[in-house]
Amino acid sequence: MTERPQQYRFHQGDRILPFAAEEYDARLEGLRDLMELHGIDACVFTSMHNIAYYSGFLYCSFGRPYGLVVTPTQSVTISAGIDAGQPWRRCHGDNITYTDWQRDNYWRAILSVTGEGRVIGCEADHLTMVQSEKLNAFLKPKRGVDVSAGTMRQRMTKSQAELDIIRHGAGVADVGGFAIREAVREGARELDVAMAGRNAMELEIAKRFPDAEYRDTWVWFQSGINTDGAHNPVTSRILQRGDILSLNTFPMISGYYTALERTMFVGEVDAASRRIWEINVAAHELGMSLLKPGASCAEVTAQINTFFEEHQVLKYRTFGYGHSFGVLSHYYGREAGLELREDIDTVLEPGMVISMEPMLTIPEGEPGAGGYREHDILFITEDGNEDITKYPYGPDFNVVG
């Protein structure tokens, strides 16, 4: 049999990236400053978010590992042969394709860039035990350094180019929200309403970004008891008059995810439900007013907790009040250091992007049962914040159908 290679370069077609080369060069420069500070010879990234952040390539694993190797002079994505030239067309820097013909050709491709016995930066929060053992076996590092916290801090402050794409994403989310509002009616299925929102967003993304890859845009549209959890999947439940609804649109543009979330009711809202809804809206408005430079995530959280406690509903809170936005997804999480929770002491700074999304879940059988959630995305500015979500919240606009 003809000898087949362990790796090769398959570069064809025109390169199309969500940002200019200068944007990726600036990100890599920041990373290399971190590498120099810690004496790192090469970083080996394995996560979707850091590979996308530093190279622009958002991989589709399907059981195969992918990577990005950054040295003081090189940036090289590592991809599987099944993807042919697509990873190169969608990445900044070089690309090496590894083959399936021999087990661990992935690590041999990485080794061809790093060499043996070097100081290696990696993501301890992403490497599995198996892949960590293989890193040690193949690269034989002199020393390993966890760079996950440092890269997270870099991603938390957005460039202008990132702010621009996030702003577009919020606008697309609004488009999906209005399409959902038009589709809500008694007798409709959750699924049908969700599809209306998703289709509208994908068409809007294609209009705004004609050269993008279209993937991973979705809707969670929940009704009745299905609203009790923020991430409950869509079902075929039939909408009934008086149902509480949760509208959740999630456009994805080149790895940048945004969101719109709103409480709604079908046709009418009873007094007990309106009371809970209005309390949650008031907490939402309070929270947005607190998101300013110099405020810590823990301080903001404490003030909203106090508000809920005063209204005797704090026990119905189910998660944190907000989180970062940027390169993130339901597949690969977000910057843990920028969440509105009691145990996060990060101080807000201009250039950060964060949501405000209080939620109250009232159990079945109690007056006002259901999950209430409002969600806006805010840019932290020099003197306060800018709310980039434009779809209205509250009972005046969202009793529909």
PDB file of C-alpha atoms in Angstrom, residues 19 26 49 57 66 81 123 272 277 280 307 309 316 339 359:
ATOM      1  CA  PHE A  19     -12.489  40.201  11.494  1.00  0.00           C
ATOM      2  CA  ALA A  26      -3.653  42.329  18.224  1.00  0.00           C
ATOM      3  CA  HIS A  49     -13.632  29.456  22.363  1.00  0.00           C
ATOM      4  CA  PHE A  57     -11.740  29.080  13.216  1.00  0.00           C
ATOM      5  CA  TYR A  66      -8.788  20.163  17.146  1.00  0.00           C
ATOM      6  CA  GLY A  81      -8.676  15.608   7.243  1.00  0.00           C
ATOM      7  CA  GLU A 123      -6.082  25.091  29.189  1.00  0.00           C
ATOM      8  CA  ALA A 272     -50.926  37.029  40.805  1.00  0.00           C
ATOM      9  CA  TRP A 277     -43.799  39.747  36.581  1.00  0.00           C
ATOM     10  CA  ASN A 280     -39.014  40.843  38.212  1.00  0.00           C
ATOM     11  CA  PHE A 307     -34.551  43.999  46.506  1.00  0.00           C
ATOM     12  CA  GLU A 309     -35.787  39.831  49.770  1.00  0.00           C
ATOM     13  CA  TYR A 316     -37.612  31.847  43.941  1.00  0.00           C
ATOM     14  CA  GLU A 339     -20.840  36.587  36.101  1.00  0.00           C
ATOM     15  CA  MET A 359     -35.355  35.117  36.893  1.00  0.00           C
TER      16      MET A 359
END
